[in-house]
Short mmCIF file of C-alpha atoms in Angstrom, two decimals:
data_model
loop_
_atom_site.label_atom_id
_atom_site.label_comp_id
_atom_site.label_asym_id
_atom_site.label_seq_id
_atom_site.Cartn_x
_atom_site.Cartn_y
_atom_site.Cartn_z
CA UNK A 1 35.82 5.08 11.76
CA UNK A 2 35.10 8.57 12.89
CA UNK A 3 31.65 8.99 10.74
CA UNK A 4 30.11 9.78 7.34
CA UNK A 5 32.09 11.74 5.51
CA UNK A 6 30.92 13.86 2.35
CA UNK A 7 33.51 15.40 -0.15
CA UNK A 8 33.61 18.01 -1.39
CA UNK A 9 32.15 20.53 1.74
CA UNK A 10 31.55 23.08 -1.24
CA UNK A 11 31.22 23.19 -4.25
CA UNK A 12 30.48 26.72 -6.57
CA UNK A 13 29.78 25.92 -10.49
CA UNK A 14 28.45 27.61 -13.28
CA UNK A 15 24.83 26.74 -14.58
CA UNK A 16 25.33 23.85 -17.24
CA UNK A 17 28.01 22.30 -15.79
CA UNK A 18 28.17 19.00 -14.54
CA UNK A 19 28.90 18.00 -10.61
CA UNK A 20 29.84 14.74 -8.38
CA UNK A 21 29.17 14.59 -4.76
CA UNK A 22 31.13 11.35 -2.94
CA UNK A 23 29.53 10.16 0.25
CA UNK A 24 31.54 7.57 2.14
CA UNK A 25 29.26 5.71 5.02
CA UNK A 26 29.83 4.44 8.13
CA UNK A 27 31.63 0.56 7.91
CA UNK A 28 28.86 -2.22 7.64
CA UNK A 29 26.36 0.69 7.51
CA UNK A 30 24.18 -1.31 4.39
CA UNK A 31 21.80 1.33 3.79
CA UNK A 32 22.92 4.78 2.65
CA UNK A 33 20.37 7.83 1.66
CA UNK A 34 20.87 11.41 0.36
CA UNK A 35 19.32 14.10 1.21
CA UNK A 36 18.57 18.21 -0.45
CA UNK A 37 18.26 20.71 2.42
CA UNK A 38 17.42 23.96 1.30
CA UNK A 39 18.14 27.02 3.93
CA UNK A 40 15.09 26.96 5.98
CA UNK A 41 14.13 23.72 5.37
CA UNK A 42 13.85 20.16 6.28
CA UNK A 43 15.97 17.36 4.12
CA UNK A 44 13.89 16.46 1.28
CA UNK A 45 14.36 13.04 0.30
CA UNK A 46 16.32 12.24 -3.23
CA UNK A 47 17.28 8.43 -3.51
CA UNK A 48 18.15 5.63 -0.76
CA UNK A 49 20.03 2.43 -1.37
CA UNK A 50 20.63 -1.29 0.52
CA UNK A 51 24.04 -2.16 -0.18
CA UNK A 52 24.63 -1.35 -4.01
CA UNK A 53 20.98 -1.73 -4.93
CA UNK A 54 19.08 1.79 -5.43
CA UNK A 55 15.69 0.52 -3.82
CA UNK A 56 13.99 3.95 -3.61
CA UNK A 57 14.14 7.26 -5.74
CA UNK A 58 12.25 10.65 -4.96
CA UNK A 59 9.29 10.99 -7.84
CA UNK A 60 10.45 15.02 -7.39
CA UNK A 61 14.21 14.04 -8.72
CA UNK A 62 14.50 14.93 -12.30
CA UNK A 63 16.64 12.95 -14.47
CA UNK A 64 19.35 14.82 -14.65
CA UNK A 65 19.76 13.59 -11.20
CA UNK A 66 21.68 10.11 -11.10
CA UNK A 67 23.16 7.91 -8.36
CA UNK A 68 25.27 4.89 -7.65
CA UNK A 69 26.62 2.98 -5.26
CA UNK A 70 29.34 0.46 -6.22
CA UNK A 71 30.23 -2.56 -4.15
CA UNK A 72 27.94 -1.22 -1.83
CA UNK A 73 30.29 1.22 0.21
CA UNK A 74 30.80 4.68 -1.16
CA UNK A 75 28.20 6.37 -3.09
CA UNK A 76 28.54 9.55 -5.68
CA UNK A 77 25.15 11.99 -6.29
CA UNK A 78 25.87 13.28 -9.83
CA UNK A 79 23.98 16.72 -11.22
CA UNK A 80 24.44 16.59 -15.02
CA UNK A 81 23.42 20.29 -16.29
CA UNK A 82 22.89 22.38 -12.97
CA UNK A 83 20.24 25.33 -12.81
CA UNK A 84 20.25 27.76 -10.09
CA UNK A 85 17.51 25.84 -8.10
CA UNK A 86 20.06 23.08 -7.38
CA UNK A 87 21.33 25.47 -5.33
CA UNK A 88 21.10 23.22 -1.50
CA UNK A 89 23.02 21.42 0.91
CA UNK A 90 23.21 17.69 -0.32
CA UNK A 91 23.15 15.12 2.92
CA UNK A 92 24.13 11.29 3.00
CA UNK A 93 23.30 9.36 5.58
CA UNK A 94 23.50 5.65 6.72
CA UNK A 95 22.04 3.34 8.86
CA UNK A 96 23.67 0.01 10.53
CA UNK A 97 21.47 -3.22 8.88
CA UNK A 98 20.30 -3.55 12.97
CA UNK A 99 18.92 -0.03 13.47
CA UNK A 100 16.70 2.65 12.52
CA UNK A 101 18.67 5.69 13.15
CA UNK A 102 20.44 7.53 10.87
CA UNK A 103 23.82 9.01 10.61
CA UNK A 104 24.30 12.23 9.06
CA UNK A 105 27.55 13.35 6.84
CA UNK A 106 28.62 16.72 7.13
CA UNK A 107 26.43 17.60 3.66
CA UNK A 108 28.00 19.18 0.72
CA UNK A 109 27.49 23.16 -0.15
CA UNK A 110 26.33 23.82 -3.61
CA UNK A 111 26.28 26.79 -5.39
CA UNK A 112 25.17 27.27 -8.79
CA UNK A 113 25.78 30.99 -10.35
CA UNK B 1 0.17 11.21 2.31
CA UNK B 2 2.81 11.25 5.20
CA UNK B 3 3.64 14.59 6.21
CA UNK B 4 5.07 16.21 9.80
CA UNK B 5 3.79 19.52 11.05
CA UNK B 6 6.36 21.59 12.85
CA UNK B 7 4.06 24.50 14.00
CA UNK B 8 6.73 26.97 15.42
CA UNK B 9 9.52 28.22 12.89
CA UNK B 10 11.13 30.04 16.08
CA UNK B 11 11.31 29.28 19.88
CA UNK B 12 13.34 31.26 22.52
CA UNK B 13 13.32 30.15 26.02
CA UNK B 14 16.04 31.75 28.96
CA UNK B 15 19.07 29.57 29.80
CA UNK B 16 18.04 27.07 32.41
CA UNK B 17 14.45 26.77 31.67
CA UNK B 18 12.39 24.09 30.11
CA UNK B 19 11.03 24.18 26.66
CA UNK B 20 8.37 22.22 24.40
CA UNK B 21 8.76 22.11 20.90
CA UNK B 22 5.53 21.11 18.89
CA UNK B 23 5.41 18.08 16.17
CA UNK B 24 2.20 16.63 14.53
CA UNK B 25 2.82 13.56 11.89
CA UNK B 26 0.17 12.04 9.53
CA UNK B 27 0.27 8.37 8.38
CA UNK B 28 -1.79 5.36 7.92
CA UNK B 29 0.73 2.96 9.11
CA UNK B 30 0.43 1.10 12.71
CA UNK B 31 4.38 0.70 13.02
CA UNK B 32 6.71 3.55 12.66
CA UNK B 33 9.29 5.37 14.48
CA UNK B 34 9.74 9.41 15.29
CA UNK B 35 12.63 10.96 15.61
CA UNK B 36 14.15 14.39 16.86
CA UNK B 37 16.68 15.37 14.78
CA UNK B 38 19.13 18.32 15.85
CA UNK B 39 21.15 20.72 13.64
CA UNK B 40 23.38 23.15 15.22
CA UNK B 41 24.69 26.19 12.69
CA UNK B 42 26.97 24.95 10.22
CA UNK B 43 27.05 21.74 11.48
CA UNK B 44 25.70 18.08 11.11
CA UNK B 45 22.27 16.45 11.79
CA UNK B 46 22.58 14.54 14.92
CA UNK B 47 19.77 12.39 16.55
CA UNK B 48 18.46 14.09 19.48
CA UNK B 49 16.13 11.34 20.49
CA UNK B 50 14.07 8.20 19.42
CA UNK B 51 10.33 6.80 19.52
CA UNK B 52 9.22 3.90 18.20
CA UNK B 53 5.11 4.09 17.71
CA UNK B 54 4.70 0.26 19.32
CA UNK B 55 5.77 1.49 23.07
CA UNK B 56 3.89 3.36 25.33
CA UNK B 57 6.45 4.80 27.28
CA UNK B 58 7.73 8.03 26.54
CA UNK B 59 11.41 8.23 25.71
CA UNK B 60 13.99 9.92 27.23
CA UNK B 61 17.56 10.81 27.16
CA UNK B 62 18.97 13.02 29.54
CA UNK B 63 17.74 16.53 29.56
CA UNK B 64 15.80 15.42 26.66
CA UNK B 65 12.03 13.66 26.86
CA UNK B 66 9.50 13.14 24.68
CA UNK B 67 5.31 13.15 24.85
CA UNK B 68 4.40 10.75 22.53
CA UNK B 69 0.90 10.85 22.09
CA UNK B 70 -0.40 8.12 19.25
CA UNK B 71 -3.84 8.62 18.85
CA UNK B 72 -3.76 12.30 18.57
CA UNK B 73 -0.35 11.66 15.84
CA UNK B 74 1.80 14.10 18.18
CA UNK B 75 5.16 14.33 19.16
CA UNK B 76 6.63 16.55 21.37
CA UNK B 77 10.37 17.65 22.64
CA UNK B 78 10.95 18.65 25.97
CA UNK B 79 14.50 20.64 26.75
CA UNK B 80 14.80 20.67 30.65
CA UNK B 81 17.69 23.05 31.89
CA UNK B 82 18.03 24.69 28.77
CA UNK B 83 21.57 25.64 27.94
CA UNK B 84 23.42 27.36 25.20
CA UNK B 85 24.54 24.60 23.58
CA UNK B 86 21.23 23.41 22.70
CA UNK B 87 20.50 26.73 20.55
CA UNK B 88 20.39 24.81 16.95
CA UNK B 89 17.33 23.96 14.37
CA UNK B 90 15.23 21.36 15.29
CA UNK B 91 13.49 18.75 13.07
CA UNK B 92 10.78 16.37 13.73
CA UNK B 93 11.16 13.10 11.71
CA UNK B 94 8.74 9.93 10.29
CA UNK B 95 10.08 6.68 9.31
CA UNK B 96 7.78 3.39 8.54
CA UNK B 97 9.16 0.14 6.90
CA UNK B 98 10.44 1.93 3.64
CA UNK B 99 12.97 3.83 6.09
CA UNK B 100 12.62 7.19 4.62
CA UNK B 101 12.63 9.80 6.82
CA UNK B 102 9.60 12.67 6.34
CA UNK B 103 10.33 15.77 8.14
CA UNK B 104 8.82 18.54 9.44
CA UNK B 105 10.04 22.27 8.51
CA UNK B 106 12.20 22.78 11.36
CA UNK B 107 11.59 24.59 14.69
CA UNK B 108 14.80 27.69 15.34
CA UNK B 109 15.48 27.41 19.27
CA UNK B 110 17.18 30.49 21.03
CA UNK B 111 18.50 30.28 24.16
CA UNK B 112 18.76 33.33 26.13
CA UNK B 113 21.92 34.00 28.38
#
């Protein structure tokens, strides 16, 4: 297992469409977050889960904002109806059920024209 | 509110010198852990180094050493031996029992040939 990996690395859409981000964590990693990094920025939190349960969710994320995490490995960040402010670099990350550190993805490049 | 303070967006120093990078955290919370988090352009977050609020002793890794100050809610990076690799942005991080990381704005370190 070389890491988190994040699919797609970029993404370009056209305001109104819909888009799905797939984040695939490190094995037995239990708890998996994402992340919205804008350029000059620190990662602002969006939504964490423990296994496949979605524990946490950023009061900032509107609903058009949804996550998931079935069977408790892979997870997919879906943006129904992007706007140009969606515009960001989307991070996962995990963490191991025995530690606090946690392991960044490669993030995914959005672009909404 | 937890929030980090990250008081220098940019910070040069010449190759082989020692720099300090700045980091001020807020919470209420007696048990937490602090993090430096390292992004290099274009590339992935990688932890830099770890603190965890219950020990005294400063951490360390390598060229890499922290001055963890609790009272005063600070939390320094010190870069011995600077060298061009270590040109990236640098983020100060927060996490208590909920596991969310808080971050700071970032701090841009140059490193001067």
């Amino acid at each position: 297992d070389t890491g988190v990996s994040q699919d797609p690395r970029h993404k370009i859409t056209k305001r109104g469409q819909n888009v799905t981000f797939r984040c695939d964590p490190i094995s037995e990693h239990n708890r998996l977050y994402w992340y919205r990094q804008t350029l000059g920025q620190g990662p602002e939190f969006l939504t964490y889960f423990q296994n496949e349960a979605q524990l946490e969710k950023s009061r900032l994320l509107s609903d058009r904002f949804s996550a998931e995490r079935p069977k408790g490995s892979f997870s997919t960040l879906e943006i129904q109806r992007t706007e140009q402010g969606d515009s960001a670099m989307y991070l996962c990350a995990s963490t191991p059920p025995w530690g606090t550190e946690q392991f960044f993805g490669p993030g995914t490049r959005l672009t909404v024209l | 509110a937890q929030t980090v303070t990250q008081s220098q967006p940019e910070m040069s120093v010449q190759e082989a010198e020692t720099v300090t990078l700045s980091c001020t955290y807020d919470t209420s919370e007696s048990d937490y852990y602090l993090f430096w988090y390292k992004q290099p352009p274009s590339r992935q977050m990688i932890l830099v180094i770890r603190q965890e609020a219950y020990k005294q002793q400063n951490a360390t890794e390598n060229r890499f050493s922290v001055n963890f100050q609790k009272a005063a809610k600070s939390f320094s990076l010190k870069i011995s031996d600077s060298q061009l690799g270590d040109a990236a942005m640098y983020f100060c991080a927060f996490t208590d029992s909920n596991y969310q990381l808080i971050w700071g704005a970032g701090t841009k370190l140059i490193i001067k040939p």
